[in-house]
Amino acid sequence: MGKLFKTLFILVVVLVILVVAAVILIPLVVDPNDYKDEIAAQVKQNTGRELQIGGNIGLSVFPWLGLELNDLRLSNAPGFGERPFAAVEHAEVRAKLLPLLSKRLEVDTVRVEGLALYLAKAEDGRSNWDDLAGSGAEASGEAAPAKRAEAAEVGTTQALGALAVGGVEIENAQVLWDDRSTGQRYEVRDIALKTGSLSPGKPVDLELSLAVDSAQPALQARLDLEGTLETDANMQQLRIEPLKLRLRELAAEGVTGEVDLRANLNADLAVQRYFLQGIELVADLKGQSLPGEALRSELGADLEADLAAGSFAIEGLKVTSGDLRLSGALQGSHIETSPRIDGNLSLAEFNLRQWLIAMGLSVPETADPNALSRLSANLQLRSAEDGIGAENIVMQLDETRLQGTVRVLQPQDPKFRFDLQVDRIDLDRYLPVAADQPQATQAQAAAAPPPAAPPVPMLPVDTLRSLDLEGIFKVGHLIVQGLRMEGIELDLRAKDGKLTIDDRVASLYQGNLNGSLGLNVTGEAPRLSAKQRLAKIQAGPLLQDLTGKDTLTGTGQFNLDVTARGQTPEQLKQSLNGKLDLGFYEGAVKGVNLAQMIREAKARYSGEPIPRSTEPNQTDFSELTASGVIANGVLTSNDLLAKSPYLRVSGEGTVDLVAEGLDYTVTPVIVSTEKGQGGEGLEELKGIPVPVRVTGSFSDPSYGIDWKTVV
């Protein structure tokens, strides 16, 4: 036994001496720098790339088996320039020697400094890493992909089960992506990654920071990420709790600011399923392109994504911005092939006017200062193979309630379909108050007018040419420009640059309205057309509400058929052509008493005292009809006819719609002095035409009798 122990002791001593000798002698005898050319030759033979090793190669054996590399450069693929595909200023990795004897790999912190990676794609779709992808393996008769994957998985599992890494430290790294086929170019620089000890199944802290620069789209930002990472032994299940991500120094399309994200990330890499739970995202942005030049919003949700199935689900969605509160849930499927999105969204009631003020946004000028004080909405998103739509829409704005459905078919070439109903709305509440026009001074009137600004087109021609729209819009009760109407129905259709609106109003001042409007933008100048028919309208209340003046009473009807061309109001009026006819019955023209006007003029002509009248300042009629033709904005009407028990009135002349001027002659004839309004005192003029010239402007007409014709 003594000899045995002595022999074993000698063997151990010899082994220790040999190990120590190897540790001392190997670095002295073996210089890895002597093999630079051979290493470069092997890389050239296997990849076709040039490898340059500009710095020293360091080698250590005990207690760490380590390798240190400096100034490495791997050439680019042919056709991608002289810039290296990859470069490293310094890298070092080492593992404990003795654990390797028991098939355990214990690696110290892996350090990489100055990594530069250049990824590019040519205009023909080739990338500068295609030749490194090992695509020739299958052609060389290697194992089938499934068997290779299975073997790799088993080998990885066995190796990773005994793997421990002290950490990873990457400093001053950069990655450049240059896609010449699309013009996209991204640069990720100042990359710094630091982790704690890496061991499967054990949590590890990690920190990542980088800067992003992009030319198209224009984007600059710095990103900071930190969290605690935990994986299983196979590196297929990973978890980061909590995940903290911050975008700072963000600058994109004139917008600057910061975005903070907090969540818990769980991922199953084997089946490509990802979960982000407890998402808290806060965006604080500024920029002239933002409403109010500033925006702060918060988002909360739980997100589940299945990349293998191409689906996602967002639950507990909450978006807040000041008093605005949006909530809901969304589900998506077939994202990569034919995307479908379903869900529901709800906007809680809030004061829109106060929110606009708080967000620094301009508040529309409204006649009612209490308008825009209540807004809420609910809707359901539904998608199908042919498009996506919003169903069961319920929106409340102040006292107005809107309901209906909107669909977008073929989103790549959108076709809009809708069916919407509004219960009641007073549009005058939301229109600005008409400002009084100041009276011009004599000096201002005499001065030369300022040069006219170029006309601003009213119609978005390009948009209308591509618009494909069809739908029905109904309003139960409407007030606009003082007019009141009920039972409005608009049937809209637009396609191939042609827009048609069929309009129907069931109740309009005890009458009704039917007609159509057309717009054609297929040519150089837009062409408008209008056909409208009013029937059984009470003219008095209508004109009172529309103009604020009580100028005409009676039951009337009105037919209009006109066309026009142009992009501005002036062009439309100058090109207005068509015809119209009207008729009013059992009414009166207020503000003009033709009988009293004739009596006063007769008295002046005869030198008699001007008679006083106790009659209303109006001209009664049992029937008033007229028709006219419009040519280039000028209405010509030569068949005006008004009848009353004592009077017959004819008329002819023109109305200039462009200059808003009148040149019309109304010719009354006394037919009876015994009955009717104001026939007394006009016996001498019975049967004699008395022309009354109407001239001036629409807003301030003047009247005068043509006594020369009478005499």
XYZ file of C-alpha atoms in Angstrom:
711
model
C 0.000 0.000 0.000
C 2.879 2.321 0.860
C 4.389 1.878 -2.577
C 1.005 2.544 -4.173
C 0.487 5.806 -2.325
C 4.062 6.793 -3.085
C 3.545 6.058 -6.764
C 0.274 8.046 -6.863
C 1.898 10.943 -5.081
C 4.719 10.995 -7.638
C 2.205 10.920 -10.513
C 0.267 13.834 -9.015
C 3.435 15.831 -8.525
C 4.530 15.089 -12.082
C 1.104 16.080 -13.403
C 1.172 19.342 -11.485
C 4.677 20.039 -12.738
C 3.585 19.333 -16.311
C 0.529 21.616 -15.983
C 2.603 24.397 -14.471
C 5.211 23.930 -17.142
C 2.576 24.058 -19.852
C 1.072 27.199 -18.373
C 4.490 28.829 -18.311
C 5.962 27.471 -21.518
C 2.992 27.537 -23.941
C 2.627 31.346 -23.935
C 6.433 31.603 -24.213
C 6.838 29.057 -26.973
C 3.568 29.509 -28.914
C 2.964 32.971 -30.385
C -0.548 33.147 -31.946
C 0.519 36.181 -33.989
C 2.628 33.790 -36.071
C -0.614 32.300 -37.409
C -2.262 35.522 -38.652
C -1.569 34.691 -42.303
C -2.839 31.140 -41.902
C -6.023 32.343 -40.154
C -6.629 34.886 -42.937
C -6.038 32.198 -45.561
C -8.572 29.873 -43.940
C -11.166 32.690 -43.842
C -10.462 33.469 -47.500
C -10.832 29.808 -48.451
C -14.144 29.344 -46.600
C -15.829 32.718 -47.208
C -14.018 34.393 -50.091
C -13.525 37.425 -47.832
C -10.307 39.143 -46.802
C -9.611 39.146 -43.046
C -7.150 41.713 -41.735
C -5.736 41.372 -38.213
C -4.014 44.662 -37.544
C -3.435 44.257 -33.805
C -1.890 41.628 -31.567
C -3.535 38.315 -30.717
C -3.262 37.556 -27.020
C -3.362 34.004 -25.558
C -3.593 32.821 -21.930
C -3.870 29.270 -20.557
C -4.184 29.076 -16.788
C -6.315 29.524 -14.813
C -8.243 31.023 -17.738
C -8.042 29.756 -21.278
C -8.406 33.090 -23.016
C -8.158 34.767 -26.398
C -7.748 38.479 -27.095
C -8.150 40.029 -30.560
C -7.403 43.562 -31.741
C -8.177 45.522 -34.907
C -10.069 42.930 -36.985
C -11.561 43.794 -40.392
C -13.596 41.508 -42.666
C -13.984 42.720 -46.244
C -17.313 43.352 -47.911
C -18.992 41.336 -50.631
C -18.193 42.277 -54.256
C -20.243 45.224 -55.501
C -20.779 46.802 -52.074
C -17.823 49.162 -51.910
C -14.626 49.278 -49.921
C -16.236 49.680 -46.519
C -15.562 46.572 -44.327
C -18.485 44.252 -43.753
C -17.476 43.966 -40.091
C -14.773 45.454 -37.911
C -13.824 45.055 -34.238
C -11.356 47.233 -32.364
C -10.990 44.902 -29.379
C -12.566 41.635 -28.236
C -11.705 39.217 -25.491
C -13.195 35.994 -24.205
C -11.852 33.487 -21.703
C -13.026 30.349 -19.935
C -11.781 28.565 -16.790
C -9.509 25.714 -17.734
C -10.154 23.120 -15.019
C -14.004 23.027 -15.372
C -13.494 22.117 -19.031
C -12.036 18.783 -17.865
C -15.451 17.933 -16.398
C -17.327 19.203 -19.492
C -18.422 22.418 -17.845
C -17.976 25.739 -19.619
C -17.507 28.724 -17.324
C -16.885 31.862 -19.351
C -15.750 35.156 -17.911
C -17.336 38.427 -19.051
C -17.216 38.669 -22.846
C -15.991 42.108 -23.913
C -16.314 43.684 -27.338
C -15.276 47.247 -28.163
C -15.702 49.216 -31.366
C -17.840 46.730 -33.292
C -18.920 48.120 -36.673
C -21.306 46.093 -38.838
C -22.323 47.216 -42.326
C -25.464 45.555 -43.742
C -26.528 46.478 -47.254
C -28.910 45.420 -49.987
C -28.317 46.187 -53.665
C -30.929 47.500 -56.081
C -31.384 43.987 -57.487
C -32.197 42.563 -54.022
C -28.778 40.980 -53.266
C -27.473 41.475 -49.733
C -23.870 41.649 -48.645
C -24.258 38.618 -46.386
C -25.763 36.175 -48.911
C -22.379 34.521 -49.452
C -22.023 33.965 -45.691
C -25.426 32.295 -45.224
C -24.149 28.769 -45.995
C -26.747 28.153 -48.665
C -24.597 25.506 -50.308
C -24.966 23.002 -47.493
C -28.043 21.374 -48.940
C -26.443 20.991 -52.358
C -23.440 19.254 -50.874
C -25.582 16.397 -49.563
C -25.599 17.289 -45.883
C -28.271 16.059 -43.496
C -31.842 17.061 -44.118
C -32.909 20.322 -42.486
C -35.211 18.607 -39.989
C -32.478 16.219 -38.844
C -29.910 19.006 -38.643
C -32.294 21.152 -36.617
C -33.047 18.223 -34.294
C -29.355 17.476 -33.819
C -28.580 21.131 -33.233
C -31.355 21.380 -30.663
C -30.078 18.333 -28.763
C -26.489 19.560 -28.921
C -27.503 23.062 -27.845
C -29.539 21.715 -24.964
C -26.659 19.579 -23.705
C -24.093 22.359 -24.102
C -26.229 25.162 -22.666
C -27.102 23.041 -19.681
C -23.461 23.327 -18.610
C -22.874 26.874 -19.788
C -22.231 29.833 -17.514
C -21.149 33.261 -18.758
C -19.947 35.944 -16.415
C -21.632 38.616 -18.523
C -21.488 40.516 -21.811
C -20.117 44.001 -22.267
C -20.345 45.756 -25.639
C -19.148 49.331 -25.972
C -19.102 51.865 -28.802
C -20.694 49.570 -31.379
C -22.582 50.585 -34.503
C -24.728 48.925 -37.170
C -25.464 50.533 -40.539
C -28.365 49.331 -42.722
C -28.326 50.596 -46.317
C -31.147 49.373 -48.567
C -30.453 50.709 -52.050
C -33.572 49.019 -53.439
C -35.867 51.236 -51.341
C -33.633 54.150 -50.404
C -33.914 53.373 -46.681
C -30.818 53.999 -44.602
C -30.570 53.490 -40.836
C -27.602 53.879 -38.540
C -27.601 52.527 -34.999
C -24.592 53.913 -33.154
C -23.182 54.312 -29.667
C -24.468 50.840 -28.834
C -23.619 49.855 -25.260
C -24.790 46.556 -23.732
C -24.020 45.323 -20.241
C -25.385 42.213 -18.547
C -24.881 40.359 -15.314
C -23.921 36.696 -15.123
C -25.656 34.571 -17.758
C -26.841 31.143 -16.692
C -29.924 29.349 -18.104
C -32.819 29.403 -15.695
C -31.391 32.235 -13.595
C -32.347 35.929 -13.813
C -29.852 38.400 -15.204
C -29.852 42.177 -15.207
C -29.264 43.914 -18.518
C -28.773 47.472 -19.699
C -28.815 48.656 -23.312
C -28.380 52.120 -24.798
C -28.032 53.249 -28.399
C -28.691 56.096 -30.816
C -30.684 55.815 -34.051
C -30.284 57.990 -37.153
C -32.419 57.608 -40.259
C -32.571 59.680 -43.428
C -35.730 58.162 -44.895
C -37.870 58.498 -42.937
C -36.148 61.324 -41.061
C -35.661 60.080 -37.494
C -33.238 60.631 -34.653
C -33.509 59.220 -31.157
C -31.603 57.746 -28.233
C -32.911 54.559 -26.648
C -32.321 53.286 -23.124
C -33.515 49.833 -22.092
C -33.150 47.996 -18.812
C -34.726 45.020 -17.120
C -34.206 41.648 -15.534
C -34.021 38.803 -18.040
C -34.817 35.196 -17.147
C -34.730 32.217 -19.521
C -35.218 28.473 -19.292
C -32.415 25.945 -19.820
C -33.191 25.718 -23.566
C -33.280 29.499 -24.103
C -36.786 29.166 -25.578
C -38.771 30.785 -22.784
C -37.719 34.260 -21.759
C -39.085 36.874 -19.435
C -38.144 40.492 -18.768
C -39.803 41.848 -15.666
C -39.909 44.743 -15.523
C -39.017 46.028 -18.959
C -38.206 49.738 -19.031
C -37.687 51.460 -22.369
C -37.155 55.148 -22.941
C -36.866 57.091 -26.188
C -35.222 60.440 -25.557
C -33.925 63.230 -27.770
C -36.551 62.080 -30.253
C -36.746 64.104 -33.467
C -38.965 62.955 -36.335
C -40.795 64.980 -38.986
C -40.615 68.191 -36.944
C -41.665 66.456 -33.709
C -39.413 66.266 -30.647
C -39.874 64.813 -27.197
C -39.678 61.653 -25.117
C -41.535 58.330 -24.941
C -41.416 56.062 -21.874
C -42.596 52.434 -21.864
C -42.941 50.069 -18.916
C -44.264 46.516 -19.185
C -43.634 42.871 -18.365
C -42.451 40.840 -21.353
C -42.969 37.084 -21.653
C -42.006 35.232 -24.811
C -42.111 31.667 -26.071
C -39.561 31.674 -28.878
C -40.333 28.089 -29.878
C -43.892 28.963 -30.941
C -43.289 32.719 -31.510
C -45.799 33.948 -28.957
C -45.178 37.176 -27.090
C -46.978 38.812 -24.173
C -46.654 42.405 -22.994
C -48.602 42.807 -19.777
C -49.258 45.949 -17.817
C -48.156 48.282 -20.606
C -47.705 51.863 -19.427
C -46.680 54.174 -22.258
C -46.285 57.932 -21.817
C -45.556 60.219 -24.783
C -44.567 63.837 -24.237
C -44.091 65.461 -27.653
C -43.701 68.944 -29.095
C -43.708 70.279 -32.635
C -45.426 72.636 -35.024
C -47.063 69.722 -36.822
C -48.892 68.721 -33.619
C -52.224 70.269 -32.659
C -51.370 73.058 -30.279
C -47.656 72.318 -30.940
C -47.628 69.949 -27.948
C -49.102 66.583 -27.034
C -48.986 64.502 -23.890
C -50.809 61.199 -23.864
C -50.767 57.980 -21.884
C -51.597 54.453 -23.015
C -52.256 51.320 -21.025
C -53.022 47.819 -22.303
C -52.165 44.116 -22.339
C -50.845 42.807 -25.664
C -50.617 39.223 -26.900
C -49.029 38.495 -30.283
C -48.785 35.152 -32.073
C -46.372 35.695 -34.948
C -46.689 32.137 -36.231
C -50.460 32.525 -36.613
C -50.252 36.209 -37.614
C -52.630 37.335 -34.886
C -52.709 39.722 -31.932
C -55.047 40.766 -29.135
C -55.111 44.022 -27.172
C -57.136 43.952 -23.965
C -57.790 46.686 -21.450
C -56.824 49.440 -23.883
C -56.846 52.859 -22.238
C -55.657 56.052 -23.907
C -55.729 59.320 -21.988
C -54.808 62.847 -22.980
C -55.952 65.394 -20.453
C -59.687 64.862 -19.942
C -59.941 62.649 -23.025
C -60.465 58.972 -22.104
C -60.534 56.296 -24.803
C -60.946 52.627 -23.885
C -61.577 49.380 -25.700
C -60.214 46.085 -26.972
C -58.889 44.961 -30.368
C -58.179 41.605 -32.014
C -56.291 41.060 -35.258
C -55.704 38.028 -37.468
C -54.029 37.130 -40.782
C -51.857 40.210 -40.395
C -49.338 39.329 -43.106
C -51.799 38.059 -45.736
C -55.274 39.612 -45.416
C -55.368 41.659 -42.194
C -58.569 41.571 -40.148
C -59.190 43.743 -37.090
C -62.188 43.537 -34.774
C -62.975 45.143 -31.458
C -64.749 47.995 -29.737
C -63.808 51.537 -28.764
C -65.459 53.886 -26.306
C -64.830 57.592 -25.789
C -66.051 58.751 -22.382
C -68.007 62.006 -22.272
C -65.838 65.078 -21.822
C -65.918 68.815 -22.455
C -64.386 69.211 -25.891
C -64.098 72.995 -25.662
C -62.205 72.903 -22.361
C -59.993 70.055 -23.624
C -59.017 72.042 -26.716
C -58.091 74.994 -24.519
C -56.097 72.802 -22.102
C -54.195 71.224 -25.002
C -53.297 74.610 -26.432
C -55.474 74.064 -29.496
C -57.522 76.736 -31.217
C -61.205 76.595 -30.384
C -63.494 77.136 -33.377
C -65.443 80.356 -33.209
C -69.094 79.471 -32.597
C -72.214 81.565 -32.281
C -73.138 79.635 -29.135
C -70.376 79.875 -26.489
C -71.691 76.677 -24.904
C -71.331 74.634 -28.090
C -68.766 71.782 -28.119
C -69.190 71.206 -24.385
C -70.204 67.509 -24.516
C -68.686 64.772 -26.671
C -68.816 60.989 -26.320
C -68.750 58.033 -28.715
C -68.994 54.253 -28.933
C -68.404 51.973 -31.905
C -67.552 48.427 -32.901
C -64.848 47.593 -35.430
C -65.630 44.731 -37.776
C -63.501 43.456 -40.637
C -63.985 40.977 -43.423
C -62.135 39.878 -46.520
C -63.404 42.877 -48.490
C -62.642 45.591 -45.926
C -63.168 47.021 -42.466
C -66.009 48.972 -40.932
C -67.292 50.768 -37.876
C -70.699 49.471 -36.800
C -73.183 50.489 -34.124
C -71.700 53.979 -34.066
C -73.266 56.148 -31.374
C -71.840 59.655 -31.050
C -73.207 62.425 -28.854
C -72.223 66.058 -29.469
C -74.041 68.419 -27.131
C -77.739 67.689 -27.848
C -77.072 65.970 -31.183
C -76.961 62.191 -31.491
C -75.437 60.438 -34.517
C -75.867 56.724 -35.239
C -75.000 54.439 -38.097
C -72.382 52.435 -39.936
C -69.280 53.286 -41.979
C -67.337 50.764 -44.076
C -64.129 50.941 -46.095
C -63.937 48.304 -48.821
C -60.639 47.321 -50.442
C -58.424 49.520 -48.205
C -55.608 49.456 -50.786
C -58.014 51.191 -53.210
C -60.610 52.455 -50.720
C -64.324 52.477 -51.408
C -66.374 54.240 -48.722
C -69.891 53.114 -47.776
C -72.023 54.624 -45.022
C -75.483 54.842 -43.524
C -75.728 57.605 -40.913
C -78.610 59.254 -39.068
C -78.691 62.421 -36.963
C -81.679 63.075 -34.741
C -81.441 66.887 -34.613
C -78.816 69.563 -35.027
C -78.711 73.345 -35.014
C -75.765 74.141 -37.281
C -76.110 77.850 -36.580
C -74.800 77.175 -33.061
C -71.503 75.982 -34.529
C -71.060 78.649 -37.220
C -69.119 81.837 -36.454
C -71.033 85.041 -35.828
C -71.223 87.136 -38.976
C -69.067 90.227 -38.447
C -70.481 93.626 -39.374
C -68.665 95.163 -42.301
C -67.169 98.559 -41.305
C -68.206 101.548 -43.363
C -65.412 102.756 -45.615
C -64.273 106.354 -45.179
C -64.146 108.744 -48.130
C -60.365 108.504 -48.199
C -60.552 104.721 -48.246
C -63.195 104.776 -50.938
C -61.101 107.096 -53.103
C -57.922 105.119 -52.645
C -57.002 102.491 -55.195
C -58.113 99.027 -54.136
C -55.364 96.674 -52.986
C -54.217 94.068 -55.527
C -56.501 91.078 -55.546
C -55.129 87.903 -54.011
C -55.001 84.884 -56.306
C -58.244 82.896 -56.103
C -58.209 79.960 -53.724
C -59.688 76.759 -55.209
C -62.735 75.567 -53.306
C -62.698 71.948 -54.420
C -60.021 69.263 -53.790
C -60.113 68.049 -57.386
C -57.459 65.331 -57.058
C -59.197 63.806 -54.049
C -62.617 63.917 -55.708
C -61.313 62.221 -58.856
C -60.189 59.175 -56.876
C -63.155 59.155 -54.482
C -65.411 56.096 -54.483
C -68.296 56.780 -52.116
C -71.871 55.643 -51.653
C -74.199 56.178 -48.740
C -77.245 57.709 -47.132
C -77.257 60.556 -44.611
C -80.477 61.403 -42.755
C -81.316 64.254 -40.389
C -84.511 64.346 -38.367
C -84.544 68.076 -37.613
C -82.117 70.682 -38.986
C -81.575 74.405 -38.484
C -79.113 76.117 -40.822
C -78.884 79.812 -41.734
C -82.089 80.290 -39.790
C -83.984 77.792 -41.945
C -85.860 74.972 -40.226
C -86.530 71.674 -41.944
C -87.413 68.106 -41.039
C -87.063 64.702 -42.619
C -83.875 65.394 -44.607
C -82.425 62.541 -46.631
C -79.289 62.798 -48.765
C -78.307 59.984 -51.108
C -74.622 60.443 -52.063
C -72.696 58.687 -54.823
C -69.199 59.424 -56.105
C -67.104 57.488 -58.618
C -64.731 58.237 -61.488
C -64.718 61.961 -60.723
C -68.509 62.320 -60.692
C -70.429 63.204 -57.505
C -74.226 63.086 -57.281
C -76.441 64.034 -54.331
C -80.173 63.323 -54.402
C -81.798 65.446 -51.704
C -85.245 65.189 -50.169
C -86.800 67.321 -47.430
C -90.135 66.055 -46.193
C -91.149 69.192 -44.296
C -89.921 72.664 -45.220
C -92.224 75.461 -44.056
C -95.315 73.357 -44.676
C -93.941 72.338 -48.059
C -91.298 69.960 -49.375
C -88.121 69.899 -51.423
C -86.842 67.377 -53.950
C -83.865 67.634 -56.229
C -80.342 66.664 -57.115
C -76.870 68.192 -57.131
C -74.055 67.116 -59.397
C -70.322 67.719 -59.564
C -68.077 66.540 -62.389
C -64.304 66.977 -61.987
C -63.165 64.782 -64.886
C -62.326 67.808 -67.037
C -60.022 70.769 -66.610
C -62.585 72.835 -64.706
C -65.169 71.405 -62.269
C -68.738 71.414 -63.560
C -71.668 71.819 -61.188
C -75.338 71.201 -61.822
C -78.442 71.645 -59.683
C -82.074 70.672 -60.122
C -84.386 71.622 -57.277
C -88.149 71.725 -56.844
C -89.875 73.465 -53.951
C -93.604 72.905 -53.513
C -96.275 74.364 -51.195
C -93.785 76.531 -49.331
C -94.993 79.275 -46.985
C -92.824 82.108 -48.269
C -93.325 84.507 -45.330
C -91.873 82.405 -42.511
C -89.145 81.039 -44.815
C -87.854 84.491 -45.835
C -88.216 85.775 -42.290
C -85.961 82.998 -40.964
C -83.546 83.200 -43.888
C -83.077 86.967 -44.194
C -84.647 88.370 -41.056
C -86.952 90.439 -43.256
C -90.678 90.084 -43.839
C -90.773 90.838 -47.577
C -93.121 88.300 -49.140
C -96.049 86.157 -48.083
C -98.010 83.463 -49.827
C -97.865 79.826 -50.769
C -95.183 79.255 -53.349
C -93.408 76.840 -55.597
C -89.992 77.111 -57.237
C -88.190 75.145 -59.934
C -84.491 75.522 -60.716
C -82.282 73.852 -63.331
C -78.792 75.399 -63.640
C -75.171 74.541 -64.428
C -71.859 76.287 -63.724
C -68.109 75.780 -64.142
C -65.133 76.872 -62.074
C -63.222 76.642 -58.825
C -64.172 79.937 -57.137
C -67.506 81.635 -56.318
C -66.777 84.325 -58.914
C -66.108 81.757 -61.638
C -69.261 79.861 -60.758
C -71.449 82.963 -60.878
C -69.935 84.150 -64.166
C -70.552 80.782 -65.808
C -74.014 80.183 -64.354
C -76.528 79.086 -66.994
C -79.982 77.554 -66.815
C -83.581 78.379 -66.162
C -86.034 78.847 -63.336
C -89.713 79.465 -62.736
C -91.667 80.411 -59.660
C -95.179 80.991 -58.509
C -96.754 82.457 -55.373
C -100.437 82.525 -54.532
C -102.667 84.497 -52.135
C -99.898 86.658 -50.769
C -98.330 90.083 -50.725
C -95.083 91.846 -51.570
C -94.171 93.831 -48.481
C -92.282 97.107 -48.460
C -93.874 98.289 -51.730
C -97.456 99.587 -52.056
C -97.852 100.107 -55.780
C -101.276 101.740 -55.413
C -100.029 104.317 -52.903
C -96.879 104.897 -54.986
C -99.058 105.646 -58.030
C -101.379 107.966 -56.017
C -98.443 109.931 -54.619
C -96.793 110.255 -58.015
C -100.109 111.317 -59.603
C -100.621 113.959 -56.922
C -97.135 115.411 -57.470
C -97.643 115.437 -61.218
C -101.052 117.145 -60.874
C -99.939 119.591 -58.171
C -102.389 118.112 -55.686
C -101.756 117.406 -52.016
C -100.079 114.066 -51.409
C -102.722 111.714 -50.025
C -102.110 109.878 -46.805
C -102.560 106.114 -46.684
C -103.811 103.964 -43.853
C -103.131 100.793 -45.796
C -100.258 98.393 -45.055
C -97.066 99.088 -46.988
C -97.518 96.111 -49.259
C -98.954 95.009 -52.562
C -101.441 92.182 -52.347
C -101.727 89.572 -55.074
C -103.802 86.500 -55.702
C -101.227 85.111 -58.094
C -97.583 85.953 -58.892
C -95.664 83.964 -61.501
C -92.427 84.393 -63.402
C -89.821 82.462 -65.301
C -86.368 83.312 -66.483
C -83.269 82.243 -68.320
C -79.791 82.585 -66.830
C -76.876 83.196 -69.199
C -73.363 83.748 -67.857
C -74.625 84.890 -64.497
C -77.342 87.254 -65.775
C -80.998 86.379 -65.261
C -83.443 87.626 -67.874
C -87.148 87.449 -67.075
C -89.796 88.931 -69.352
C -92.991 87.255 -68.180
C -93.573 88.424 -64.626
C -97.303 88.439 -63.951
C -99.090 89.386 -60.742
C -102.854 89.551 -60.273
C -105.007 91.200 -57.643
C -108.653 92.274 -57.607
C -107.784 95.841 -58.779
C -104.375 95.398 -60.336
C -102.519 93.485 -62.994
C -98.705 93.645 -62.908
C -96.300 92.547 -65.605
C -92.540 92.783 -65.525
C -89.408 92.390 -67.568
C -85.719 93.040 -67.186
C -82.492 91.560 -65.923
C -80.881 90.616 -62.647
C -77.071 90.572 -62.646
C -76.078 87.802 -60.222
C -72.368 88.604 -60.606
C -72.562 92.342 -59.829
C -75.678 91.826 -57.658
C -77.507 94.575 -59.552
C -81.109 95.080 -60.692
C -82.526 96.557 -63.888
C -86.156 95.551 -63.943
C -89.355 97.255 -64.956
C -92.605 96.386 -63.214
C -95.713 97.627 -65.026
C -98.964 97.685 -63.029
C -102.326 98.353 -64.722
C -105.397 99.410 -62.751
C -108.242 97.062 -63.718
C -110.775 97.942 -61.010
C -111.182 100.789 -58.507
C -114.187 99.450 -56.707
C -112.683 96.592 -54.754
C -109.411 95.305 -53.578
C -106.492 97.064 -51.994
C -106.110 100.785 -52.703
C -108.165 101.147 -55.860
C -109.752 104.422 -54.697
C -108.511 107.595 -56.330
C -107.057 105.865 -59.365
C -110.131 106.012 -61.654
C -108.339 108.286 -64.134
C -105.537 105.733 -64.542
C -107.767 102.743 -65.061
C -106.398 100.655 -67.952
C -103.246 102.795 -68.264
C -99.869 101.031 -67.759
C -97.724 102.706 -65.086
C -94.125 101.411 -65.413
C -92.097 101.263 -62.198
C -88.345 101.038 -62.690
C -86.453 98.934 -60.126
C -82.700 99.577 -60.063
C -79.791 99.439 -57.642
C -78.376 96.574 -55.684
C -79.914 93.558 -54.073
C -79.412 95.026 -50.624
C -80.581 98.567 -51.452
C -82.992 98.672 -54.409
C -84.647 101.914 -55.596
C -88.041 102.394 -57.239
C -89.291 105.102 -59.634
C -92.281 105.598 -61.958
C -91.561 106.201 -65.642
C -94.059 109.085 -66.100
C -92.794 109.845 -69.564
C -94.133 106.522 -70.721
C -97.399 107.067 -68.816
C -97.967 110.501 -70.431
